[in-house]
mmCIF file of C-alpha atoms in Angstrom:
data_model
loop_
_atom_site.group_PDB
_atom_site.id
_atom_site.type_symbol
_atom_site.label_atom_id
_atom_site.label_comp_id
_atom_site.label_asym_id
_atom_site.label_seq_id
_atom_site.Cartn_x
_atom_site.Cartn_y
_atom_site.Cartn_z
ATOM 1 C CA THR A 1 0.207 0.079 -0.019
ATOM 2 C CA GLU A 2 2.725 2.177 0.934
ATOM 3 C CA ILE A 3 4.757 1.913 -2.200
ATOM 4 C CA LEU A 4 1.734 2.232 -4.558
ATOM 5 C CA ARG A 5 0.959 5.569 -2.661
ATOM 6 C CA SER A 6 4.532 6.705 -3.040
ATOM 7 C CA THR A 7 4.178 5.767 -6.483
ATOM 8 C CA VAL A 8 1.186 7.960 -7.031
ATOM 9 C CA GLY A 9 2.256 10.546 -5.519
ATOM 10 C CA VAL A 10 5.083 11.211 -7.464
ATOM 11 C CA PHE A 11 3.252 10.769 -10.626
ATOM 12 C CA VAL A 12 0.815 13.266 -9.200
ATOM 13 C CA ALA A 13 3.861 15.665 -8.363
ATOM 14 C CA MET A 14 5.316 15.539 -11.926
ATOM 15 C CA ALA A 15 1.729 15.504 -14.417
ATOM 16 C CA PRO A 16 1.774 19.365 -14.490
ATOM 17 C CA TYR A 17 4.990 19.651 -15.325
ATOM 18 C CA LEU A 18 5.112 16.941 -17.368
ATOM 19 C CA LEU A 19 2.226 17.964 -19.437
ATOM 20 C CA LEU A 20 3.554 21.527 -19.814
ATOM 21 C CA GLY A 21 6.675 19.721 -21.082
ATOM 22 C CA PHE A 22 4.777 17.868 -23.610
ATOM 23 C CA ALA A 23 3.233 20.689 -25.046
ATOM 24 C CA LEU A 24 5.998 22.967 -25.406
ATOM 25 C CA ALA A 25 7.941 19.571 -27.316
ATOM 26 C CA GLY A 26 4.445 19.918 -29.533
ATOM 27 C CA LEU A 27 4.881 23.670 -29.997
ATOM 28 C CA LEU A 28 8.619 23.106 -30.917
ATOM 29 C CA HIS A 29 8.167 20.255 -33.134
ATOM 30 C CA VAL A 30 6.079 22.431 -35.238
ATOM 31 C CA LEU A 31 8.011 25.608 -35.239
ATOM 32 C CA VAL A 32 11.120 24.023 -35.338
ATOM 33 C CA PRO A 33 10.642 21.204 -38.465
ATOM 34 C CA ARG A 34 13.540 18.440 -39.051
ATOM 35 C CA THR A 35 14.620 20.048 -42.408
ATOM 36 C CA TRP A 36 15.536 23.024 -40.215
ATOM 37 C CA VAL A 37 17.704 21.145 -38.361
ATOM 38 C CA VAL A 38 19.189 19.244 -41.222
ATOM 39 C CA ARG A 39 19.778 22.221 -43.657
ATOM 40 C CA HIS A 40 21.356 24.576 -40.468
ATOM 41 C CA LEU A 41 23.822 21.886 -39.063
ATOM 42 C CA GLY A 42 25.351 20.499 -42.518
ATOM 43 C CA GLY A 43 29.002 21.176 -42.823
ATOM 44 C CA ARG A 44 31.822 20.569 -40.662
ATOM 45 C CA GLY A 45 33.329 23.576 -38.865
ATOM 46 C CA TRP A 46 34.389 24.322 -35.171
ATOM 47 C CA PHE A 47 31.217 26.820 -34.988
ATOM 48 C CA GLN A 48 29.296 23.785 -36.571
ATOM 49 C CA VAL A 49 29.625 21.851 -33.389
ATOM 50 C CA VAL A 50 28.426 24.368 -30.957
ATOM 51 C CA LYS A 51 25.515 24.997 -32.893
ATOM 52 C CA ALA A 52 24.517 21.176 -33.236
ATOM 53 C CA ALA A 53 24.980 21.181 -29.238
ATOM 54 C CA LEU A 54 22.662 23.984 -28.897
ATOM 55 C CA VAL A 55 19.885 23.026 -31.521
ATOM 56 C CA GLY A 56 20.176 19.578 -29.728
ATOM 57 C CA ILE A 57 19.086 21.023 -26.612
ATOM 58 C CA PRO A 58 15.868 21.492 -26.788
ATOM 59 C CA LEU A 59 14.814 18.832 -28.859
ATOM 60 C CA PRO A 60 12.519 15.655 -27.535
ATOM 61 C CA LEU A 61 14.446 13.160 -28.573
ATOM 62 C CA CYS A 62 15.790 9.906 -26.938
ATOM 63 C CA SER A 63 19.353 8.271 -27.441
ATOM 64 C CA CYS A 64 17.839 6.038 -30.695
ATOM 65 C CA GLY A 65 15.226 8.334 -31.438
ATOM 66 C CA VAL A 66 18.392 10.659 -32.332
ATOM 67 C CA ILE A 67 19.365 8.096 -34.960
ATOM 68 C CA PRO A 68 17.462 9.280 -37.927
ATOM 69 C CA PHE A 69 18.514 12.860 -37.235
ATOM 70 C CA ALA A 70 22.279 11.926 -37.294
ATOM 71 C CA SER A 71 21.608 10.041 -40.289
ATOM 72 C CA SER A 72 20.187 13.228 -42.240
ATOM 73 C CA LEU A 73 23.431 15.232 -40.822
ATOM 74 C CA ARG A 74 25.866 13.165 -42.517
ATOM 75 C CA LYS A 75 23.791 13.388 -45.731
ATOM 76 C CA GLN A 76 23.694 16.552 -45.559
ATOM 77 C CA GLY A 77 27.590 16.544 -45.226
ATOM 78 C CA ALA A 78 27.761 17.063 -41.745
ATOM 79 C CA GLY A 79 31.417 15.954 -40.464
ATOM 80 C CA ARG A 80 31.807 13.805 -37.040
ATOM 81 C CA GLY A 81 32.269 16.754 -35.133
ATOM 82 C CA PRO A 82 28.827 18.298 -35.425
ATOM 83 C CA THR A 83 27.030 14.812 -35.404
ATOM 84 C CA THR A 84 28.966 13.492 -32.476
ATOM 85 C CA ALA A 85 27.374 16.723 -31.014
ATOM 86 C CA PHE A 86 24.399 16.525 -31.758
ATOM 87 C CA LEU A 87 24.267 12.896 -30.763
ATOM 88 C CA ILE A 88 25.869 13.767 -27.465
ATOM 89 C CA ALA A 89 23.649 17.059 -26.561
ATOM 90 C CA THR A 90 20.143 16.046 -27.560
ATOM 91 C CA PRO A 91 19.310 12.516 -25.814
ATOM 92 C CA GLN A 92 20.283 14.487 -22.247
ATOM 93 C CA THR A 93 18.290 16.768 -22.496
ATOM 94 C CA GLY A 94 14.771 18.034 -23.845
ATOM 95 C CA VAL A 95 11.850 20.500 -23.352
ATOM 96 C CA ASP A 96 9.929 18.422 -21.416
ATOM 97 C CA SER A 97 12.528 16.846 -19.298
ATOM 98 C CA LEU A 98 13.783 20.168 -18.621
ATOM 99 C CA VAL A 99 10.760 21.287 -17.019
ATOM 100 C CA VAL A 100 10.170 18.079 -15.086
ATOM 101 C CA THR A 101 13.578 18.480 -13.754
ATOM 102 C CA TYR A 102 12.800 21.744 -13.008
ATOM 103 C CA SER A 103 9.560 20.732 -10.729
ATOM 104 C CA PHE A 104 11.761 17.659 -8.965
ATOM 105 C CA LEU A 105 15.709 18.715 -8.633
ATOM 106 C CA GLY A 106 15.062 22.609 -9.015
ATOM 107 C CA LEU A 107 15.881 25.681 -11.004
ATOM 108 C CA PRO A 108 19.497 25.522 -10.568
ATOM 109 C CA PHE A 109 19.764 21.763 -11.307
ATOM 110 C CA ALA A 110 17.853 22.267 -14.302
ATOM 111 C CA LEU A 111 19.855 25.413 -15.936
ATOM 112 C CA PHE A 112 23.238 22.454 -14.694
ATOM 113 C CA ARG A 113 21.715 20.046 -16.773
ATOM 114 C CA ILE A 114 21.731 22.483 -20.082
ATOM 115 C CA VAL A 115 25.672 23.488 -19.207
ATOM 116 C CA ALA A 116 26.230 19.803 -19.023
ATOM 117 C CA ALA A 117 24.362 19.012 -22.488
ATOM 118 C CA LEU A 118 26.604 21.813 -24.186
ATOM 119 C CA VAL A 119 29.604 21.172 -22.472
ATOM 120 C CA THR A 120 29.898 17.223 -23.400
ATOM 121 C CA GLY A 121 28.287 17.574 -26.927
ATOM 122 C CA THR A 122 30.733 20.813 -27.403
ATOM 123 C CA VAL A 123 34.055 18.688 -26.306
ATOM 124 C CA GLY A 124 33.153 15.656 -27.765
ATOM 125 C CA GLY A 125 32.168 17.187 -30.863
ATOM 126 C CA TRP A 126 35.563 18.982 -30.856
ATOM 127 C CA LEU A 127 37.652 15.694 -30.527
ATOM 128 C CA ALA A 128 35.620 14.055 -32.842
ATOM 129 C CA ALA A 129 36.241 16.808 -35.515
ATOM 130 C CA ALA A 130 40.061 16.959 -34.754
ATOM 131 C CA LEU A 131 40.223 13.428 -35.194
ATOM 132 C CA ASP A 132 38.009 13.536 -38.687
ATOM 133 C CA ARG A 133 39.925 12.381 -41.798
ATOM 134 C CA SER A 134 37.375 12.009 -44.106
ATOM 135 C CA PRO A 135 36.562 13.297 -47.040
ATOM 136 C CA GLU A 136 33.713 15.782 -47.122
ATOM 137 C CA ALA A 137 30.521 14.663 -48.630
ATOM 138 C CA GLU A 138 28.535 15.990 -51.236
ATOM 139 C CA GLN A 139 25.497 17.963 -49.629
ATOM 140 C CA GLU A 140 22.286 15.868 -50.004
ATOM 141 C CA LEU A 141 19.094 18.640 -49.184
ATOM 142 C CA PRO A 142 16.399 17.152 -47.652
ATOM 143 C CA PRO A 143 12.775 18.369 -48.926
ATOM 144 C CA GLU A 144 11.027 21.256 -47.916
ATOM 145 C CA GLU A 145 8.407 20.261 -45.560
ATOM 146 C CA THR A 146 4.833 21.403 -45.973
ATOM 147 C CA THR A 147 4.093 22.696 -41.983
ATOM 148 C CA ALA A 148 5.047 26.178 -43.011
ATOM 149 C CA THR A 149 1.867 26.877 -45.000
ATOM 150 C CA LEU A 150 -0.625 25.595 -42.483
ATOM 151 C CA GLY A 151 -3.198 27.901 -40.395
ATOM 152 C CA VAL A 152 -3.171 28.443 -37.049
ATOM 153 C CA VAL A 153 -5.477 25.948 -36.290
ATOM 154 C CA ASP A 154 -4.171 22.970 -37.963
ATOM 155 C CA ARG A 155 -0.762 24.011 -36.505
ATOM 156 C CA ILE A 156 -2.066 23.507 -33.137
ATOM 157 C CA ARG A 157 -3.863 20.256 -34.140
ATOM 158 C CA LEU A 158 -0.733 18.977 -35.363
ATOM 159 C CA ALA A 159 1.867 20.444 -32.247
ATOM 160 C CA ALA A 160 -0.886 18.715 -29.849
ATOM 161 C CA ARG A 161 -0.675 15.376 -31.945
ATOM 162 C CA PHE A 162 2.450 14.917 -31.651
ATOM 163 C CA GLY A 163 3.089 16.420 -28.141
ATOM 164 C CA LEU A 164 0.288 14.476 -26.077
ATOM 165 C CA VAL A 165 0.149 11.296 -28.391
ATOM 166 C CA GLU A 166 3.105 10.337 -30.428
ATOM 167 C CA LEU A 167 5.557 11.913 -27.553
ATOM 168 C CA VAL A 168 3.439 10.563 -24.881
ATOM 169 C CA GLN A 169 3.175 6.836 -26.467
ATOM 170 C CA ASP A 170 7.129 6.986 -27.138
ATOM 171 C CA VAL A 171 8.015 7.245 -23.429
ATOM 172 C CA ALA A 172 4.804 6.092 -21.778
ATOM 173 C CA GLY A 173 6.541 2.839 -20.493
ATOM 174 C CA TRP A 174 9.754 4.023 -19.611
ATOM 175 C CA LEU A 175 7.718 6.795 -17.928
ATOM 176 C CA VAL A 176 5.770 4.120 -15.716
ATOM 177 C CA VAL A 177 8.863 1.944 -14.941
ATOM 178 C CA GLY A 178 10.726 5.270 -13.708
ATOM 179 C CA VAL A 179 7.837 6.547 -11.343
ATOM 180 C CA PHE A 180 7.367 3.026 -9.951
ATOM 181 C CA LEU A 181 10.936 2.761 -9.393
ATOM 182 C CA ALA A 182 11.101 6.400 -7.674
ATOM 183 C CA GLY A 183 7.959 4.935 -5.140
ATOM 184 C CA LEU A 184 9.882 2.016 -4.762
ATOM 185 C CA ILE A 185 13.129 3.514 -4.167
ATOM 186 C CA GLU A 186 11.261 6.089 -2.011
ATOM 187 C CA THR A 187 9.201 3.301 0.181
ATOM 188 C CA LEU A 188 11.803 0.760 0.630
ATOM 189 C CA LEU A 189 15.244 2.492 0.978
ATOM 190 C CA PRO A 190 16.133 3.602 4.320
ATOM 191 C CA PRO A 191 17.058 7.591 4.907
ATOM 192 C CA GLU A 192 20.497 8.431 4.272
ATOM 193 C CA SER A 193 20.574 4.809 2.958
ATOM 194 C CA LEU A 194 22.704 6.694 -0.666
ATOM 195 C CA SER A 195 24.983 9.036 1.471
ATOM 196 C CA PRO A 196 28.247 9.626 0.401
ATOM 197 C CA GLU A 197 29.557 7.679 3.129
ATOM 198 C CA LYS A 198 27.755 4.436 2.651
ATOM 199 C CA LEU A 199 28.871 4.784 -1.077
ATOM 200 C CA GLY A 200 32.525 4.581 -0.397
ATOM 201 C CA GLY A 201 32.815 8.861 -0.751
ATOM 202 C CA GLN A 202 31.376 11.416 -3.433
ATOM 203 C CA PHE A 203 33.739 10.265 -6.461
ATOM 204 C CA ALA A 204 32.902 6.456 -6.067
ATOM 205 C CA SER A 205 29.165 6.848 -5.910
ATOM 206 C CA MET A 206 29.620 8.926 -8.969
ATOM 207 C CA VAL A 207 32.016 6.007 -10.899
ATOM 208 C CA ALA A 208 29.547 3.652 -9.942
ATOM 209 C CA VAL A 209 26.850 5.554 -11.168
ATOM 210 C CA VAL A 210 27.936 5.949 -14.917
ATOM 211 C CA ILE A 211 29.106 2.685 -14.843
ATOM 212 C CA VAL A 212 25.471 1.408 -14.366
ATOM 213 C CA ALA A 213 23.895 4.498 -16.419
ATOM 214 C CA VAL A 214 26.175 3.880 -19.588
ATOM 215 C CA PRO A 215 24.985 0.854 -20.955
ATOM 216 C CA MET A 216 21.125 1.225 -19.587
ATOM 217 C CA TYR A 217 18.438 2.706 -21.783
ATOM 218 C CA VAL A 218 16.412 5.232 -19.576
ATOM 219 C CA CYS A 219 14.747 8.425 -21.754
ATOM 220 C CA ALA A 220 15.713 11.882 -20.400
ATOM 221 C CA THR A 221 12.449 12.510 -18.774
ATOM 222 C CA ALA A 222 11.403 9.307 -17.032
ATOM 223 C CA SER A 223 15.281 9.302 -15.458
ATOM 224 C CA VAL A 224 14.267 12.288 -13.382
ATOM 225 C CA PRO A 225 12.070 11.200 -10.895
ATOM 226 C CA ILE A 226 14.257 7.974 -10.471
ATOM 227 C CA ALA A 227 17.024 10.931 -9.608
ATOM 228 C CA ALA A 228 15.027 12.690 -7.700
ATOM 229 C CA ALA A 229 14.146 9.804 -5.459
ATOM 230 C CA LEU A 230 17.519 8.803 -5.179
ATOM 231 C CA VAL A 231 18.990 11.780 -3.956
ATOM 232 C CA ALA A 232 15.982 11.826 -1.315
ATOM 233 C CA LYS A 233 17.749 8.991 -0.007
ATOM 234 C CA GLY A 234 20.920 10.763 0.473
ATOM 235 C CA MET A 235 23.004 10.339 -3.127
ATOM 236 C CA PRO A 236 24.787 13.507 -3.771
ATOM 237 C CA LEU A 237 23.466 15.881 -6.449
ATOM 238 C CA GLY A 238 26.420 15.788 -8.468
ATOM 239 C CA ALA A 239 25.944 11.985 -8.847
ATOM 240 C CA ALA A 240 22.402 12.400 -9.618
ATOM 241 C CA LEU A 241 23.517 14.827 -12.544
ATOM 242 C CA VAL A 242 25.799 12.076 -13.737
ATOM 243 C CA PHE A 243 22.796 10.008 -14.101
ATOM 244 C CA LEU A 244 21.076 12.237 -16.000
ATOM 245 C CA VAL A 245 23.786 12.604 -18.325
ATOM 246 C CA ALA A 246 24.809 9.035 -18.894
ATOM 247 C CA GLY A 247 21.647 7.336 -18.928
ATOM 248 C CA PRO A 248 19.962 9.116 -21.608
ATOM 249 C CA ALA A 249 22.972 10.151 -23.600
ATOM 250 C CA THR A 250 23.697 6.138 -24.330
ATOM 251 C CA ASN A 251 22.599 2.798 -24.149
ATOM 252 C CA ALA A 252 24.929 -0.487 -25.262
ATOM 253 C CA ALA A 253 22.264 -0.561 -28.475
ATOM 254 C CA THR A 254 23.112 3.047 -29.706
ATOM 255 C CA ILE A 255 26.581 2.249 -28.996
ATOM 256 C CA SER A 256 27.051 -0.221 -31.339
ATOM 257 C CA VAL A 257 24.767 1.609 -34.446
ATOM 258 C CA PHE A 258 27.025 4.572 -33.786
ATOM 259 C CA ALA A 259 30.065 2.335 -34.251
ATOM 260 C CA LYS A 260 28.961 1.490 -37.750
ATOM 261 C CA ALA A 261 27.470 4.891 -38.584
ATOM 262 C CA LEU A 262 30.531 6.556 -37.780
ATOM 263 C CA GLY A 263 33.108 4.385 -36.769
ATOM 264 C CA LYS A 264 35.201 2.835 -33.550
ATOM 265 C CA ARG A 265 37.519 6.018 -33.142
ATOM 266 C CA THR A 266 34.322 8.524 -33.283
ATOM 267 C CA VAL A 267 32.576 6.083 -30.839
ATOM 268 C CA ALA A 268 35.498 6.130 -28.865
ATOM 269 C CA VAL A 269 35.246 9.786 -28.493
ATOM 270 C CA TYR A 270 31.370 10.054 -27.841
ATOM 271 C CA VAL A 271 31.196 7.197 -24.877
ATOM 272 C CA GLY A 272 34.848 8.565 -23.253
ATOM 273 C CA THR A 273 33.964 11.994 -23.634
ATOM 274 C CA ILE A 274 30.301 11.527 -21.412
ATOM 275 C CA VAL A 275 32.170 9.214 -18.947
ATOM 276 C CA ALA A 276 34.592 11.667 -18.354
ATOM 277 C CA LEU A 277 32.656 14.895 -18.037
ATOM 278 C CA SER A 278 29.666 13.813 -16.604
ATOM 279 C CA ILE A 279 31.529 12.882 -13.365
ATOM 280 C CA ALA A 280 33.753 15.984 -13.759
ATOM 281 C CA LEU A 281 30.639 17.949 -13.924
ATOM 282 C CA GLY A 282 29.036 15.929 -11.239
ATOM 283 C CA TRP A 283 31.743 16.647 -9.141
ATOM 284 C CA LEU A 284 31.483 20.552 -9.792
ATOM 285 C CA PHE A 285 28.134 20.796 -9.306
ATOM 286 C CA GLU A 286 28.428 19.051 -5.851
ATOM 287 C CA THR A 287 31.035 21.380 -5.188
ATOM 288 C CA VAL A 288 29.603 24.570 -5.999
ATOM 289 C CA PHE A 289 25.555 23.779 -5.432
ATOM 290 C CA GLY A 290 25.718 20.045 -3.011
ATOM 291 C CA GLY A 291 23.883 22.163 -0.318
ATOM 292 C CA LEU A 292 20.738 22.665 -1.756
ATOM 293 C CA ASP A 293 17.651 21.257 -1.059
ATOM 294 C CA LEU A 294 15.297 19.773 -3.086
ATOM 295 C CA PRO A 295 12.371 22.113 -4.250
ATOM 296 C CA ALA A 296 9.385 22.225 -1.926
ATOM 297 C CA HIS A 297 7.336 21.306 -4.926
ATOM 298 C CA SER A 298 9.412 18.189 -5.311
ATOM 299 C CA ALA A 299 8.170 14.345 -5.059
ATOM 300 C CA HIS A 300 10.047 14.258 -2.119
ATOM 301 C CA HIS A 301 7.363 16.661 -0.500
ATOM 302 C CA HIS A 302 4.545 15.523 -2.248
ATOM 303 C CA HIS A 303 2.658 13.530 0.962
ATOM 304 C CA GLU A 304 2.519 17.168 2.232
ATOM 305 C CA GLY A 305 -0.908 17.359 0.054
ATOM 306 C CA THR A 306 -2.069 17.947 -3.780
ATOM 307 C CA THR A 307 -3.714 20.989 -4.930
ATOM 308 C CA TRP A 308 -6.633 20.624 -7.041
ATOM 309 C CA TRP A 309 -4.615 21.463 -10.425
ATOM 310 C CA SER A 310 -1.598 19.017 -10.188
ATOM 311 C CA ALA A 311 -4.974 16.255 -9.654
ATOM 312 C CA VAL A 312 -6.330 17.634 -12.418
ATOM 313 C CA ALA A 313 -3.266 17.319 -14.198
ATOM 314 C CA ALA A 314 -2.621 13.634 -13.071
ATOM 315 C CA ALA A 315 -6.261 12.696 -14.573
ATOM 316 C CA ILE A 316 -5.329 13.850 -17.934
ATOM 317 C CA LEU A 317 -1.829 12.428 -17.898
ATOM 318 C CA ALA A 318 -3.118 8.874 -16.830
ATOM 319 C CA VAL A 319 -5.707 9.036 -19.653
ATOM 320 C CA LEU A 320 -3.136 10.066 -22.178
ATOM 321 C CA VAL A 321 -0.861 7.311 -20.560
ATOM 322 C CA ALA A 322 -3.443 4.725 -20.608
ATOM 323 C CA ARG A 323 -4.416 4.919 -24.176
ATOM 324 C CA ALA A 324 -0.635 5.291 -25.291
ATOM 325 C CA LEU A 325 -0.216 1.516 -23.339
ATOM 326 C CA TYR A 326 -3.494 0.286 -24.724
ATOM 327 C CA GLN A 327 -2.510 1.339 -28.263
ATOM 328 C CA GLU A 328 0.703 -0.042 -27.750
ATOM 329 C CA VAL A 329 -0.789 -3.263 -26.805
ATOM 330 C CA ARG A 330 -3.452 -3.603 -29.288
ATOM 331 C CA GLU A 331 -0.645 -3.265 -32.320
ATOM 332 C CA ARG A 332 0.786 -5.875 -30.826
ATOM 333 C CA LEU A 333 -2.053 -8.263 -30.644
ATOM 334 C CA ALA A 334 -2.947 -7.219 -34.221
ATOM 335 C CA ARG A 335 0.557 -7.384 -36.158
ATOM 336 C CA PRO A 336 0.932 -11.225 -35.922
ATOM 337 C CA ALA A 337 -2.556 -12.206 -36.913
ATOM 338 C CA GLU A 338 -2.183 -9.528 -39.990
ATOM 339 C CA ALA A 339 1.141 -10.539 -40.738
ATOM 340 C CA PRO A 340 0.460 -13.715 -42.943
ATOM 341 C CA ALA A 341 -2.683 -13.406 -44.475
ATOM 342 C CA ALA A 342 -2.087 -9.597 -45.294
ATOM 343 C CA ILE A 343 -0.514 -10.699 -48.997
ATOM 344 C CA GLU A 344 -0.157 -14.067 -50.635
ATOM 345 C CA GLY A 345 2.899 -14.485 -51.903
ATOM 346 C CA PRO A 346 6.830 -13.568 -51.370
ATOM 347 C CA GLN A 347 8.012 -12.427 -48.086
ATOM 348 C CA THR A 348 11.300 -11.375 -46.471
ATOM 349 C CA GLU A 349 11.862 -11.212 -43.103
ATOM 350 C CA LEU A 350 14.676 -8.757 -41.679
ATOM 351 C CA LEU A 351 16.549 -8.445 -38.265
ATOM 352 C CA GLU A 352 17.229 -4.814 -37.046
ATOM 353 C CA THR A 353 19.500 -4.006 -34.550
ATOM 354 C CA GLY A 354 19.215 -0.646 -32.462
ATOM 355 C CA MET A 355 15.777 -0.028 -32.161
ATOM 356 C CA THR A 356 14.668 0.903 -28.554
ATOM 357 C CA CYS A 357 11.022 3.370 -29.000
ATOM 358 C CA ASN A 358 8.436 3.233 -31.856
ATOM 359 C CA ASN A 359 10.234 6.357 -32.774
ATOM 360 C CA CYS A 360 13.103 3.548 -33.974
ATOM 361 C CA ARG A 361 10.010 1.369 -35.468
ATOM 362 C CA GLY A 362 8.390 4.176 -37.561
ATOM 363 C CA HIS A 363 11.624 5.232 -38.862
ATOM 364 C CA VAL A 364 12.752 1.602 -40.236
ATOM 365 C CA GLU A 365 9.121 0.948 -41.726
ATOM 366 C CA GLU A 366 9.430 4.228 -43.165
ATOM 367 C CA ALA A 367 12.752 3.400 -44.972
ATOM 368 C CA LEU A 368 11.911 -0.075 -45.961
ATOM 369 C CA ARG A 369 8.599 1.139 -47.328
ATOM 370 C CA ALA A 370 10.542 3.565 -49.452
ATOM 371 C CA ALA A 371 12.577 0.641 -50.894
ATOM 372 C CA ALA A 372 10.023 -1.414 -51.205
ATOM 373 C CA PRO A 373 6.743 0.151 -52.981
ATOM 374 C CA GLY A 374 3.733 -1.904 -52.926
ATOM 375 C CA THR A 375 4.526 -4.269 -50.338
ATOM 376 C CA THR A 376 3.264 -4.618 -46.598
ATOM 377 C CA VAL A 377 5.918 -3.641 -43.750
ATOM 378 C CA GLN A 378 5.712 -4.734 -40.503
ATOM 379 C CA VAL A 379 8.268 -4.495 -37.931
ATOM 380 C CA ASP A 380 8.065 -5.534 -34.272
ATOM 381 C CA LEU A 381 10.008 -3.638 -31.729
ATOM 382 C CA GLU A 382 9.817 -6.313 -29.091
ATOM 383 C CA SER A 383 11.298 -8.776 -31.100
ATOM 384 C CA GLY A 384 13.215 -6.683 -33.856
ATOM 385 C CA ARG A 385 12.123 -8.010 -36.483
ATOM 386 C CA ALA A 386 10.863 -6.528 -39.965
ATOM 387 C CA CYS A 387 8.388 -8.150 -42.439
ATOM 388 C CA ILE A 388 8.023 -7.575 -46.336
ATOM 389 C CA LEU A 389 5.330 -9.170 -47.704
ATOM 390 C CA GLY A 390 4.964 -8.826 -51.524
ATOM 391 C CA ALA A 391 7.589 -8.719 -54.466
ATOM 392 C CA ALA A 392 10.259 -6.764 -53.005
ATOM 393 C CA PRO A 393 13.590 -6.232 -53.902
ATOM 394 C CA ASN A 394 16.705 -8.044 -53.145
ATOM 395 C CA VAL A 395 18.130 -8.362 -49.115
ATOM 396 C CA ASP A 396 21.182 -6.133 -49.989
ATOM 397 C CA ALA A 397 18.393 -2.881 -51.030
ATOM 398 C CA LEU A 398 16.529 -3.507 -48.089
ATOM 399 C CA VAL A 399 19.465 -3.671 -45.949
ATOM 400 C CA GLN A 400 21.050 -0.562 -47.572
ATOM 401 C CA ALA A 401 17.636 1.644 -46.877
ATOM 402 C CA VAL A 402 17.551 0.498 -42.976
ATOM 403 C CA VAL A 403 21.468 1.497 -42.753
ATOM 404 C CA LYS A 404 21.090 4.827 -44.649
ATOM 405 C CA ALA A 405 18.049 5.239 -41.785
ATOM 406 C CA GLY A 406 20.912 4.761 -39.364
ATOM 407 C CA TYR A 407 20.074 1.427 -37.792
ATOM 408 C CA ARG A 408 21.700 -1.849 -38.934
ATOM 409 C CA ALA A 409 19.971 -4.793 -40.813
ATOM 410 C CA GLN A 410 20.457 -8.149 -41.702
ATOM 411 C CA LEU A 411 18.762 -11.547 -42.882
ATOM 412 C CA ALA A 412 16.784 -13.232 -40.027
ATOM 413 C CA PRO A 413 17.580 -17.070 -39.868
ATOM 414 C CA ALA A 414 14.953 -19.133 -40.760
ATOM 415 C CA ALA A 415 13.300 -21.279 -37.783
ATOM 416 C CA GLY A 416 14.697 -24.068 -36.181
ATOM 417 C CA LYS A 417 18.366 -22.298 -37.275
ATOM 418 C CA PRO A 418 20.631 -19.996 -35.080
#
């Protein structure tokens, strides 16, 4: 009962800020379309590295959702420097996660999180640029998007759909996991159980956090309530910053994809920068701001009472999350039944790598449909398999289409074979 009470309390505390963040992300999606980002970040100069990090900070993209953007940047002629800066800075933040960070950990922490994303992205990009000896690619300009011609009502509708439907669907599962883990931590861990004294010192706690966070997949928004719950149990704020930098910016799947797209040397810079600078910035934050208390409206204080607007926001958010989870379950249940019967004839099955969210799945489906027009394409996120039904081109053409989208693919083994 206490775990459930704590979990609901965390959800209610973050609901108003999360709804505001989703709404702002939707507006950002309409006002700053993907083609604008790609057009302005092509190139390979040192200033392009800084600009790539700055542009990536407010975008609501996770460490896997950023892959198609990075692929587009490379097609635009962007060097490894700007691409690496974008890959490092973008997943750490997002307008939605920054609003939630402010609500749980306070304004100084939220602002320092922006600084951390900018510093890690810029330094990593500069290091990658210094090592980049590849010839400059010919620019491939993307087509103009049609959102500029839409009226005000249509833009609001598009922003609402992206922020309150598509973005919620991308983070719903991880949001539920993050809130539940925060409730577990708050209920089961004794006070001060994660203090530096118990963990062997501040530096040791930061090293332990980064070892766990680098291979783990957690989105920038869902990681915030977990970090706040850990801080409430005595973990230093600096270690929480390490978690919020290294956790969203990396995971084992995307590291392997980046190695294929950018090369092992660039990925070593990418991972090394995140590890070293997250610890350094965490230490700096702990030294300067380590004595700060959590804000009065954070999840740590949610038992003091619930305001009417947080209760209303929690009800709205619960409906949106439940709808997203229901939609996901319905799609998964419908896919196996539809696949064999949709079209009679040949079928090709690929095994994808690097997909960890619905955004990834959508990009893979889009790439395969473009490569195999007139076919039915179904991609299963859980198994990582893509089924192309109908007269598709050869497997090499399908694999290349997925690779150009920023992922990896291979022919799936036949049933009963390894």
